[in-house]
Amino acid sequence: MDLRQLRYFIALNEHRSFVRAADAMGITQPAFSRSIQGLEQEFGCVLVDRGNKDLRPTPEGQVVLQHARTLVQGAALLSAEVTQMTKLDAGELHFGCGPAPAVKLVPDAVAQFINAHPKVRTCFQVDNWENLSRALSREEIEFFIADIRHFESDPNFQTQALTPKRGVFFCRPGHPLLAKESLSTNDMFDYPLATTRIPPGIRKLLANLSGRMDFASTIETEHFPALVKIVLQSNAIGVGTEEAFVEDIAQGSLALLHWRNLPQNIESMNARCGIVSRTGFRLSPAAREMIETLVAVDRQEVAVAV
């Protein structure tokens, strides 16, 4: 018994005709029939009810068919996984990223990657760091890009730092706060705050500034373009990393807000962006190549900004 015979038996069940099944598998009908007979001889029983015009499998054939499907599918998955682990001209890559990297860094890196490796199917999930860490633990993705402070001390994760990203507050042109000569953080809480999932450091800072035990934003979404559109059409104040909307600031479609009692480069407002993977798990060649591309693009963008 071999996989070829099992594939033929599956084809016979699908086409219910020796002629049509043989044609579908690209062999002659006599050779196809001999293969099915050889399978029956090996099991020592009849697998196909030839007295039935639909050539339905016998009870023994049903059992063989069930296992044949599992074995053939398993062999295909095995071949695909080995190919993915050894080659960069095939296979799939699954990784994740936070909302801010999804605006520029990740699209730029993916564009470079697929230009070099167009046959690799590349899928990336945009979500907050909590959901991405769960996806990584479930082996749905190989790595993700997010703030690495939540994972540096966890032995289950391995981190690789990228350039830190400056966290800022922003609003639409014409926002009432822009008419004031000096802004206090107290002014901030007179308006809705629109954010992605707030990292613990920023959440603690905002709670302290607002005099609350905890802080939750008025509007929360992991879709950064939607967040920016909300800010542009309301008096909401956005919170995010500057790199995600640097072009909007340069064009004047968004304005930065500076608070006199909040240092501009306060550490807790900055995102220590990096790459997170699982400790002890071997990354595929595609994942390793994508990480190298992300690091290179990150350095290029920093050099251009400087």
PDB file of C-alpha atoms in Angstrom:
ATOM      1  CA  MET A   1       0.000   0.000   0.000  1.00  0.00           C
ATOM      2  CA  ASP A   2       1.256   3.462  -0.852  1.00  0.00           C
ATOM      3  CA  LEU A   3      -0.146   6.993  -1.006  1.00  0.00           C
ATOM      4  CA  ARG A   4      -0.620   6.718  -4.761  1.00  0.00           C
ATOM      5  CA  GLN A   5      -3.030   3.824  -4.331  1.00  0.00           C
ATOM      6  CA  LEU A   6      -4.899   5.682  -1.623  1.00  0.00           C
ATOM      7  CA  ARG A   7      -5.219   8.757  -3.863  1.00  0.00           C
ATOM      8  CA  TYR A   8      -6.635   6.542  -6.616  1.00  0.00           C
ATOM      9  CA  PHE A   9      -9.156   5.019  -4.206  1.00  0.00           C
ATOM     10  CA  ILE A  10     -10.258   8.513  -3.095  1.00  0.00           C
ATOM     11  CA  ALA A  11     -10.610   9.541  -6.757  1.00  0.00           C
ATOM     12  CA  LEU A  12     -12.736   6.475  -7.503  1.00  0.00           C
ATOM     13  CA  ASN A  13     -15.070   7.385  -4.651  1.00  0.00           C
ATOM     14  CA  GLU A  14     -15.348  10.958  -5.955  1.00  0.00           C
ATOM     15  CA  HIS A  15     -15.954  10.090  -9.629  1.00  0.00           C
ATOM     16  CA  ARG A  16     -17.805   6.759  -9.174  1.00  0.00           C
ATOM     17  CA  SER A  17     -16.323   5.532 -12.447  1.00  0.00           C
ATOM     18  CA  PHE A  18     -13.046   3.756 -13.215  1.00  0.00           C
ATOM     19  CA  VAL A  19     -12.789   5.574 -16.543  1.00  0.00           C
ATOM     20  CA  ARG A  20     -13.461   9.084 -15.167  1.00  0.00           C
ATOM     21  CA  ALA A  21     -11.262   8.525 -12.107  1.00  0.00           C
ATOM     22  CA  ALA A  22      -8.376   7.211 -14.212  1.00  0.00           C
ATOM     23  CA  ASP A  23      -8.696  10.192 -16.542  1.00  0.00           C
ATOM     24  CA  ALA A  24      -8.697  12.596 -13.587  1.00  0.00           C
ATOM     25  CA  MET A  25      -5.520  10.990 -12.206  1.00  0.00           C
ATOM     26  CA  GLY A  26      -3.827  11.022 -15.602  1.00  0.00           C
ATOM     27  CA  ILE A  27      -3.337   7.265 -16.085  1.00  0.00           C
ATOM     28  CA  THR A  28      -4.924   4.578 -18.239  1.00  0.00           C
ATOM     29  CA  GLN A  29      -8.060   2.799 -17.050  1.00  0.00           C
ATOM     30  CA  PRO A  30      -6.391  -0.666 -16.940  1.00  0.00           C
ATOM     31  CA  ALA A  31      -3.508   0.674 -14.818  1.00  0.00           C
ATOM     32  CA  PHE A  32      -5.989   2.418 -12.513  1.00  0.00           C
ATOM     33  CA  SER A  33      -8.041  -0.782 -12.116  1.00  0.00           C
ATOM     34  CA  ARG A  34      -4.908  -2.818 -11.307  1.00  0.00           C
ATOM     35  CA  SER A  35      -3.967  -0.319  -8.596  1.00  0.00           C
ATOM     36  CA  ILE A  36      -7.403  -0.627  -6.943  1.00  0.00           C
ATOM     37  CA  GLN A  37      -7.210  -4.428  -7.192  1.00  0.00           C
ATOM     38  CA  GLY A  38      -3.750  -4.369  -5.625  1.00  0.00           C
ATOM     39  CA  LEU A  39      -5.127  -2.341  -2.723  1.00  0.00           C
ATOM     40  CA  GLU A  40      -7.911  -4.875  -2.233  1.00  0.00           C
ATOM     41  CA  GLN A  41      -5.452  -7.762  -2.310  1.00  0.00           C
ATOM     42  CA  GLU A  42      -3.314  -6.080   0.324  1.00  0.00           C
ATOM     43  CA  PHE A  43      -6.283  -5.637   2.673  1.00  0.00           C
ATOM     44  CA  GLY A  44      -7.685  -9.067   1.754  1.00  0.00           C
ATOM     45  CA  CYS A  45     -11.207  -7.794   1.108  1.00  0.00           C
ATOM     46  CA  VAL A  46     -13.379  -6.106  -1.529  1.00  0.00           C
ATOM     47  CA  LEU A  47     -13.356  -2.322  -1.167  1.00  0.00           C
ATOM     48  CA  VAL A  48     -15.711  -1.400  -4.021  1.00  0.00           C
ATOM     49  CA  ASP A  49     -19.200  -2.796  -4.683  1.00  0.00           C
ATOM     50  CA  ARG A  50     -18.878  -3.385  -8.417  1.00  0.00           C
ATOM     51  CA  GLY A  51     -22.442  -4.666  -8.559  1.00  0.00           C
ATOM     52  CA  ASN A  52     -23.654  -1.185  -7.751  1.00  0.00           C
ATOM     53  CA  LYS A  53     -23.660   1.130 -10.763  1.00  0.00           C
ATOM     54  CA  ASP A  54     -22.439   3.968  -8.523  1.00  0.00           C
ATOM     55  CA  LEU A  55     -19.427   1.855  -7.439  1.00  0.00           C
ATOM     56  CA  ARG A  56     -20.026   2.662  -3.799  1.00  0.00           C
ATOM     57  CA  PRO A  57     -17.425   1.526  -1.252  1.00  0.00           C
ATOM     58  CA  THR A  58     -18.186  -1.545   0.818  1.00  0.00           C
ATOM     59  CA  PRO A  59     -18.236  -1.195   4.639  1.00  0.00           C
ATOM     60  CA  GLU A  60     -14.532  -2.132   4.614  1.00  0.00           C
ATOM     61  CA  GLY A  61     -14.009   0.397   1.826  1.00  0.00           C
ATOM     62  CA  GLN A  62     -15.614   3.124   3.942  1.00  0.00           C
ATOM     63  CA  VAL A  63     -13.067   2.495   6.693  1.00  0.00           C
ATOM     64  CA  VAL A  64     -10.188   2.544   4.216  1.00  0.00           C
ATOM     65  CA  LEU A  65     -11.575   5.703   2.597  1.00  0.00           C
ATOM     66  CA  GLN A  66     -11.770   7.510   5.929  1.00  0.00           C
ATOM     67  CA  HIS A  67      -8.159   6.729   6.807  1.00  0.00           C
ATOM     68  CA  ALA A  68      -6.986   7.316   3.226  1.00  0.00           C
ATOM     69  CA  ARG A  69      -8.251  10.892   3.341  1.00  0.00           C
ATOM     70  CA  THR A  70      -6.494  11.525   6.652  1.00  0.00           C
ATOM     71  CA  LEU A  71      -3.220  10.035   5.415  1.00  0.00           C
ATOM     72  CA  VAL A  72      -3.235  11.877   2.090  1.00  0.00           C
ATOM     73  CA  GLN A  73      -4.118  15.179   3.724  1.00  0.00           C
ATOM     74  CA  GLY A  74      -1.452  14.640   6.376  1.00  0.00           C
ATOM     75  CA  ALA A  75       1.170  13.891   3.725  1.00  0.00           C
ATOM     76  CA  ALA A  76       0.255  17.092   1.879  1.00  0.00           C
ATOM     77  CA  LEU A  77       0.509  19.136   5.086  1.00  0.00           C
ATOM     78  CA  LEU A  78       3.835  17.519   5.927  1.00  0.00           C
ATOM     79  CA  SER A  79       5.220  18.323   2.484  1.00  0.00           C
ATOM     80  CA  ALA A  80       3.981  21.916   2.710  1.00  0.00           C
ATOM     81  CA  GLU A  81       5.498  22.443   6.167  1.00  0.00           C
ATOM     82  CA  VAL A  82       8.868  21.005   5.167  1.00  0.00           C
ATOM     83  CA  THR A  83       8.873  23.149   2.037  1.00  0.00           C
ATOM     84  CA  GLN A  84       8.025  26.184   4.130  1.00  0.00           C
ATOM     85  CA  MET A  85      10.871  25.413   6.547  1.00  0.00           C
ATOM     86  CA  THR A  86      13.504  24.887   3.849  1.00  0.00           C
ATOM     87  CA  LYS A  87      12.615  27.111   0.896  1.00  0.00           C
ATOM     88  CA  LEU A  88      11.717  30.699   0.191  1.00  0.00           C
ATOM     89  CA  ASP A  89      10.094  30.056  -3.179  1.00  0.00           C
ATOM     90  CA  ALA A  90       6.924  28.521  -1.740  1.00  0.00           C
ATOM     91  CA  GLY A  91       4.885  28.123   1.432  1.00  0.00           C
ATOM     92  CA  GLU A  92       3.137  30.610   3.698  1.00  0.00           C
ATOM     93  CA  LEU A  93       4.141  33.202   6.281  1.00  0.00           C
ATOM     94  CA  HIS A  94       1.823  34.280   9.098  1.00  0.00           C
ATOM     95  CA  PHE A  95       2.761  37.055  11.514  1.00  0.00           C
ATOM     96  CA  GLY A  96       1.109  39.878  13.423  1.00  0.00           C
ATOM     97  CA  CYS A  97       1.603  43.544  14.205  1.00  0.00           C
ATOM     98  CA  GLY A  98       0.116  46.330  16.255  1.00  0.00           C
ATOM     99  CA  PRO A  99      -1.993  49.111  14.678  1.00  0.00           C
ATOM    100  CA  ALA A 100       0.822  51.684  14.466  1.00  0.00           C
ATOM    101  CA  PRO A 101       3.388  49.451  12.653  1.00  0.00           C
ATOM    102  CA  ALA A 102       0.581  48.441  10.268  1.00  0.00           C
ATOM    103  CA  VAL A 103       0.388  52.002   8.943  1.00  0.00           C
ATOM    104  CA  LYS A 104       3.877  52.232   7.418  1.00  0.00           C
ATOM    105  CA  LEU A 105       6.626  49.918   8.696  1.00  0.00           C
ATOM    106  CA  VAL A 106       4.876  46.626   7.961  1.00  0.00           C
ATOM    107  CA  PRO A 107       3.437  47.564   4.519  1.00  0.00           C
ATOM    108  CA  ASP A 108       6.862  48.870   3.425  1.00  0.00           C
ATOM    109  CA  ALA A 109       8.583  45.704   4.650  1.00  0.00           C
ATOM    110  CA  VAL A 110       5.981  43.359   3.119  1.00  0.00           C
ATOM    111  CA  ALA A 111       6.300  45.155  -0.236  1.00  0.00           C
ATOM    112  CA  GLN A 112      10.061  44.583  -0.216  1.00  0.00           C
ATOM    113  CA  PHE A 113       9.610  40.975   0.893  1.00  0.00           C
ATOM    114  CA  ILE A 114       7.129  40.001  -1.826  1.00  0.00           C
ATOM    115  CA  ASN A 115       9.229  41.731  -4.482  1.00  0.00           C
ATOM    116  CA  ALA A 116      12.049  39.382  -3.499  1.00  0.00           C
ATOM    117  CA  HIS A 117       9.860  36.323  -2.784  1.00  0.00           C
ATOM    118  CA  PRO A 118       6.624  36.619  -4.812  1.00  0.00           C
ATOM    119  CA  LYS A 119       5.622  32.964  -4.380  1.00  0.00           C
ATOM    120  CA  VAL A 120       5.426  33.053  -0.586  1.00  0.00           C
ATOM    121  CA  ARG A 121       1.856  33.645   0.576  1.00  0.00           C
ATOM    122  CA  THR A 122       2.137  36.356   3.213  1.00  0.00           C
ATOM    123  CA  CYS A 123      -0.591  37.002   5.801  1.00  0.00           C
ATOM    124  CA  PHE A 124      -0.358  39.468   8.688  1.00  0.00           C
ATOM    125  CA  GLN A 125      -2.858  40.050  11.476  1.00  0.00           C
ATOM    126  CA  VAL A 126      -3.339  43.555  12.903  1.00  0.00           C
ATOM    127  CA  ASP A 127      -4.361  43.540  16.567  1.00  0.00           C
ATOM    128  CA  ASN A 128      -3.342  44.622  20.058  1.00  0.00           C
ATOM    129  CA  TRP A 129      -0.415  42.993  21.871  1.00  0.00           C
ATOM    130  CA  GLU A 130      -2.647  40.850  24.099  1.00  0.00           C
ATOM    131  CA  ASN A 131      -4.469  39.168  21.219  1.00  0.00           C
ATOM    132  CA  LEU A 132      -1.243  38.823  19.249  1.00  0.00           C
ATOM    133  CA  SER A 133       0.489  37.059  22.146  1.00  0.00           C
ATOM    134  CA  ARG A 134      -2.427  34.612  22.332  1.00  0.00           C
ATOM    135  CA  ALA A 135      -2.208  33.976  18.578  1.00  0.00           C
ATOM    136  CA  LEU A 136       1.533  33.364  18.953  1.00  0.00           C
ATOM    137  CA  SER A 137       0.976  30.896  21.798  1.00  0.00           C
ATOM    138  CA  ARG A 138      -1.621  29.057  19.675  1.00  0.00           C
ATOM    139  CA  GLU A 139       0.947  28.876  16.842  1.00  0.00           C
ATOM    140  CA  GLU A 140      -1.335  30.848  14.514  1.00  0.00           C
ATOM    141  CA  ILE A 141       1.517  33.282  13.807  1.00  0.00           C
ATOM    142  CA  GLU A 142       5.316  32.941  13.974  1.00  0.00           C
ATOM    143  CA  PHE A 143       6.063  36.369  15.423  1.00  0.00           C
ATOM    144  CA  PHE A 144       4.574  39.820  15.870  1.00  0.00           C
ATOM    145  CA  ILE A 145       5.628  43.477  16.135  1.00  0.00           C
ATOM    146  CA  ALA A 146       4.492  45.374  19.223  1.00  0.00           C
ATOM    147  CA  ASP A 147       5.770  47.102  22.368  1.00  0.00           C
ATOM    148  CA  ILE A 148       8.234  44.580  23.808  1.00  0.00           C
ATOM    149  CA  ARG A 149       8.104  45.785  27.431  1.00  0.00           C
ATOM    150  CA  HIS A 150       5.281  43.335  28.183  1.00  0.00           C
ATOM    151  CA  PHE A 151       7.396  40.370  27.011  1.00  0.00           C
ATOM    152  CA  GLU A 152      11.063  41.075  27.848  1.00  0.00           C
ATOM    153  CA  SER A 153      10.933  39.442  31.292  1.00  0.00           C
ATOM    154  CA  ASP A 154       8.783  36.486  30.198  1.00  0.00           C
ATOM    155  CA  PRO A 155      10.958  33.404  29.502  1.00  0.00           C
ATOM    156  CA  ASN A 156       8.340  32.117  27.033  1.00  0.00           C
ATOM    157  CA  PHE A 157       9.082  34.961  24.631  1.00  0.00           C
ATOM    158  CA  GLN A 158      12.119  36.200  22.749  1.00  0.00           C
ATOM    159  CA  THR A 159      12.341  39.881  21.813  1.00  0.00           C
ATOM    160  CA  GLN A 160      14.331  41.907  19.289  1.00  0.00           C
ATOM    161  CA  ALA A 161      14.187  45.676  19.671  1.00  0.00           C
ATOM    162  CA  LEU A 162      13.392  48.071  16.852  1.00  0.00           C
ATOM    163  CA  THR A 163      13.639  51.857  17.012  1.00  0.00           C
ATOM    164  CA  PRO A 164      11.561  53.304  19.906  1.00  0.00           C
ATOM    165  CA  LYS A 165       8.527  55.267  18.713  1.00  0.00           C
ATOM    166  CA  ARG A 166       7.507  58.587  20.244  1.00  0.00           C
ATOM    167  CA  GLY A 167       4.022  58.693  21.690  1.00  0.00           C
ATOM    168  CA  VAL A 168       2.088  61.909  21.086  1.00  0.00           C
ATOM    169  CA  PHE A 169      -1.342  63.530  21.417  1.00  0.00           C
ATOM    170  CA  PHE A 170      -2.971  64.900  18.281  1.00  0.00           C
ATOM    171  CA  CYS A 171      -6.154  66.635  17.150  1.00  0.00           C
ATOM    172  CA  ARG A 172      -7.784  68.168  14.092  1.00  0.00           C
ATOM    173  CA  PRO A 173      -6.881  71.666  12.853  1.00  0.00           C
ATOM    174  CA  GLY A 174      -9.336  74.118  14.388  1.00  0.00           C
ATOM    175  CA  HIS A 175      -9.700  72.148  17.611  1.00  0.00           C
ATOM    176  CA  PRO A 176     -10.678  74.473  20.532  1.00  0.00           C
ATOM    177  CA  LEU A 177      -7.510  73.564  22.423  1.00  0.00           C
ATOM    178  CA  LEU A 178      -5.304  74.998  19.679  1.00  0.00           C
ATOM    179  CA  ALA A 179      -6.659  78.470  20.437  1.00  0.00           C
ATOM    180  CA  LYS A 180      -5.176  78.394  23.932  1.00  0.00           C
ATOM    181  CA  GLU A 181      -1.686  79.780  24.495  1.00  0.00           C
ATOM    182  CA  SER A 182      -0.742  77.149  27.062  1.00  0.00           C
ATOM    183  CA  LEU A 183      -2.215  73.729  27.650  1.00  0.00           C
ATOM    184  CA  SER A 184      -2.382  71.752  30.865  1.00  0.00           C
ATOM    185  CA  THR A 185      -3.080  68.046  30.999  1.00  0.00           C
ATOM    186  CA  ASN A 186      -6.271  68.997  32.851  1.00  0.00           C
ATOM    187  CA  ASP A 187      -7.511  70.415  29.533  1.00  0.00           C
ATOM    188  CA  MET A 188      -7.060  67.012  27.934  1.00  0.00           C
ATOM    189  CA  PHE A 189      -9.813  65.368  29.949  1.00  0.00           C
ATOM    190  CA  ASP A 190     -12.439  67.899  28.839  1.00  0.00           C
ATOM    191  CA  TYR A 191     -12.563  66.011  25.518  1.00  0.00           C
ATOM    192  CA  PRO A 192     -12.963  62.364  24.453  1.00  0.00           C
ATOM    193  CA  LEU A 193      -9.736  60.431  24.013  1.00  0.00           C
ATOM    194  CA  ALA A 194      -9.446  58.151  20.987  1.00  0.00           C
ATOM    195  CA  THR A 195      -6.786  55.433  21.184  1.00  0.00           C
ATOM    196  CA  THR A 196      -5.797  51.951  20.211  1.00  0.00           C
ATOM    197  CA  ARG A 197      -5.481  49.482  23.112  1.00  0.00           C
ATOM    198  CA  ILE A 198      -3.550  51.528  25.681  1.00  0.00           C
ATOM    199  CA  PRO A 199      -0.282  49.951  26.898  1.00  0.00           C
ATOM    200  CA  PRO A 200       0.015  49.652  30.704  1.00  0.00           C
ATOM    201  CA  GLY A 201       2.612  52.451  30.971  1.00  0.00           C
ATOM    202  CA  ILE A 202       0.464  55.027  29.184  1.00  0.00           C
ATOM    203  CA  ARG A 203      -2.666  53.792  30.940  1.00  0.00           C
ATOM    204  CA  LYS A 204      -1.024  54.342  34.335  1.00  0.00           C
ATOM    205  CA  LEU A 205       0.207  57.787  33.287  1.00  0.00           C
ATOM    206  CA  LEU A 206      -3.261  58.877  32.115  1.00  0.00           C
ATOM    207  CA  ALA A 207      -4.853  57.517  35.282  1.00  0.00           C
ATOM    208  CA  ASN A 208      -2.418  59.554  37.409  1.00  0.00           C
ATOM    209  CA  LEU A 209      -2.976  62.695  35.343  1.00  0.00           C
ATOM    210  CA  SER A 210      -6.754  62.358  35.549  1.00  0.00           C
ATOM    211  CA  GLY A 211      -6.748  61.592  39.270  1.00  0.00           C
ATOM    212  CA  ARG A 212      -8.467  58.250  38.711  1.00  0.00           C
ATOM    213  CA  MET A 213      -7.666  54.751  39.930  1.00  0.00           C
ATOM    214  CA  ASP A 214      -7.702  53.501  36.349  1.00  0.00           C
ATOM    215  CA  PHE A 215      -8.200  54.962  32.903  1.00  0.00           C
ATOM    216  CA  ALA A 216     -10.151  53.853  29.835  1.00  0.00           C
ATOM    217  CA  SER A 217     -10.330  55.818  26.608  1.00  0.00           C
ATOM    218  CA  THR A 218     -13.672  57.031  25.258  1.00  0.00           C
ATOM    219  CA  ILE A 219     -13.026  55.506  21.824  1.00  0.00           C
ATOM    220  CA  GLU A 220     -10.881  52.416  21.303  1.00  0.00           C
ATOM    221  CA  THR A 221     -10.093  50.717  18.007  1.00  0.00           C
ATOM    222  CA  GLU A 222      -7.185  48.772  16.557  1.00  0.00           C
ATOM    223  CA  HIS A 223      -7.874  50.279  13.128  1.00  0.00           C
ATOM    224  CA  PHE A 224      -5.642  53.332  13.104  1.00  0.00           C
ATOM    225  CA  PRO A 225      -6.987  54.946   9.890  1.00  0.00           C
ATOM    226  CA  ALA A 226     -10.496  54.859  11.419  1.00  0.00           C
ATOM    227  CA  LEU A 227      -9.170  56.422  14.619  1.00  0.00           C
ATOM    228  CA  VAL A 228      -7.566  59.258  12.649  1.00  0.00           C
ATOM    229  CA  LYS A 229     -10.791  59.885  10.704  1.00  0.00           C
ATOM    230  CA  ILE A 230     -12.736  60.132  13.961  1.00  0.00           C
ATOM    231  CA  VAL A 231     -10.269  62.705  15.275  1.00  0.00           C
ATOM    232  CA  LEU A 232     -10.466  64.670  12.028  1.00  0.00           C
ATOM    233  CA  GLN A 233     -14.263  64.906  12.262  1.00  0.00           C
ATOM    234  CA  SER A 234     -14.693  65.584  15.986  1.00  0.00           C
ATOM    235  CA  ASN A 235     -13.136  67.219  19.035  1.00  0.00           C
ATOM    236  CA  ALA A 236     -11.689  63.911  20.171  1.00  0.00           C
ATOM    237  CA  ILE A 237      -7.982  63.863  21.069  1.00  0.00           C
ATOM    238  CA  GLY A 238      -5.981  61.050  19.546  1.00  0.00           C
ATOM    239  CA  VAL A 239      -3.148  59.191  21.231  1.00  0.00           C
ATOM    240  CA  GLY A 240      -0.624  57.194  19.251  1.00  0.00           C
ATOM    241  CA  THR A 241       2.925  56.897  17.984  1.00  0.00           C
ATOM    242  CA  GLU A 242       4.076  59.752  15.787  1.00  0.00           C
ATOM    243  CA  GLU A 243       5.292  57.499  12.962  1.00  0.00           C
ATOM    244  CA  ALA A 244       1.746  56.328  12.267  1.00  0.00           C
ATOM    245  CA  PHE A 245       0.568  59.743  11.040  1.00  0.00           C
ATOM    246  CA  VAL A 246       3.757  61.691  10.314  1.00  0.00           C
ATOM    247  CA  GLU A 247       2.502  62.513   6.801  1.00  0.00           C
ATOM    248  CA  ASP A 248      -0.764  63.949   8.187  1.00  0.00           C
ATOM    249  CA  ILE A 249       1.231  66.195  10.525  1.00  0.00           C
ATOM    250  CA  ALA A 250       3.559  67.323   7.719  1.00  0.00           C
ATOM    251  CA  GLN A 251       0.573  68.156   5.513  1.00  0.00           C
ATOM    252  CA  GLY A 252      -1.173  70.036   8.320  1.00  0.00           C
ATOM    253  CA  SER A 253      -4.234  67.796   8.370  1.00  0.00           C
ATOM    254  CA  LEU A 254      -3.428  66.867  11.997  1.00  0.00           C
ATOM    255  CA  ALA A 255      -1.899  68.965  14.770  1.00  0.00           C
ATOM    256  CA  LEU A 256       0.189  67.906  17.754  1.00  0.00           C
ATOM    257  CA  LEU A 257      -0.823  68.914  21.265  1.00  0.00           C
ATOM    258  CA  HIS A 258       1.840  69.846  23.817  1.00  0.00           C
ATOM    259  CA  TRP A 259       1.056  69.948  27.544  1.00  0.00           C
ATOM    260  CA  ARG A 260       3.136  72.339  29.639  1.00  0.00           C
ATOM    261  CA  ASN A 261       3.195  69.996  32.643  1.00  0.00           C
ATOM    262  CA  LEU A 262       4.106  66.883  30.638  1.00  0.00           C
ATOM    263  CA  PRO A 263       7.724  66.423  29.415  1.00  0.00           C
ATOM    264  CA  GLN A 264       7.784  66.015  25.643  1.00  0.00           C
ATOM    265  CA  ASN A 265       9.917  62.857  25.686  1.00  0.00           C
ATOM    266  CA  ILE A 266       8.489  61.196  28.777  1.00  0.00           C
ATOM    267  CA  GLU A 267       9.555  57.544  28.674  1.00  0.00           C
ATOM    268  CA  SER A 268       6.167  56.035  29.526  1.00  0.00           C
ATOM    269  CA  MET A 269       4.624  57.742  26.467  1.00  0.00           C
ATOM    270  CA  ASN A 270       7.100  56.136  24.085  1.00  0.00           C
ATOM    271  CA  ALA A 271       6.571  52.716  22.510  1.00  0.00           C
ATOM    272  CA  ARG A 272       9.533  50.359  22.718  1.00  0.00           C
ATOM    273  CA  CYS A 273       8.612  48.657  19.484  1.00  0.00           C
ATOM    274  CA  GLY A 274      10.160  45.304  18.674  1.00  0.00           C
ATOM    275  CA  ILE A 275       9.714  41.789  17.331  1.00  0.00           C
ATOM    276  CA  VAL A 276       8.333  39.080  19.622  1.00  0.00           C
ATOM    277  CA  SER A 277       8.655  35.351  18.965  1.00  0.00           C
ATOM    278  CA  ARG A 278       8.427  32.187  21.062  1.00  0.00           C
ATOM    279  CA  THR A 279      11.475  30.964  22.944  1.00  0.00           C
ATOM    280  CA  GLY A 280      12.829  27.661  21.665  1.00  0.00           C
ATOM    281  CA  PHE A 281      10.790  27.569  18.433  1.00  0.00           C
ATOM    282  CA  ARG A 282      12.597  27.552  15.105  1.00  0.00           C
ATOM    283  CA  LEU A 283      11.340  30.224  12.747  1.00  0.00           C
ATOM    284  CA  SER A 284      10.766  29.380   9.098  1.00  0.00           C
ATOM    285  CA  PRO A 285      13.141  30.848   6.484  1.00  0.00           C
ATOM    286  CA  ALA A 286      10.303  33.152   5.394  1.00  0.00           C
ATOM    287  CA  ALA A 287       9.832  34.437   8.954  1.00  0.00           C
ATOM    288  CA  ARG A 288      13.572  35.001   9.397  1.00  0.00           C
ATOM    289  CA  GLU A 289      13.769  36.816   6.086  1.00  0.00           C
ATOM    290  CA  MET A 290      10.755  39.001   6.943  1.00  0.00           C
ATOM    291  CA  ILE A 291      12.296  39.919  10.301  1.00  0.00           C
ATOM    292  CA  GLU A 292      15.540  40.917   8.569  1.00  0.00           C
ATOM    293  CA  THR A 293      13.499  43.019   6.141  1.00  0.00           C
ATOM    294  CA  LEU A 294      11.584  44.693   8.977  1.00  0.00           C
ATOM    295  CA  VAL A 295      14.835  45.579  10.753  1.00  0.00           C
ATOM    296  CA  ALA A 296      16.347  46.987   7.552  1.00  0.00           C
ATOM    297  CA  VAL A 297      13.247  49.051   6.691  1.00  0.00           C
ATOM    298  CA  ASP A 298      13.072  50.340  10.267  1.00  0.00           C
ATOM    299  CA  ARG A 299      16.685  51.566  10.018  1.00  0.00           C
ATOM    300  CA  GLN A 300      16.040  53.124   6.611  1.00  0.00           C
ATOM    301  CA  GLU A 301      13.020  55.048   7.889  1.00  0.00           C
ATOM    302  CA  VAL A 302      14.971  56.304  10.902  1.00  0.00           C
ATOM    303  CA  ALA A 303      17.811  57.453   8.630  1.00  0.00           C
ATOM    304  CA  VAL A 304      15.378  59.320   6.390  1.00  0.00           C
ATOM    305  CA  ALA A 305      13.712  60.979   9.395  1.00  0.00           C
ATOM    306  CA  VAL A 306      17.097  62.154  10.679  1.00  0.00           C
TER     307      VAL A 306
END
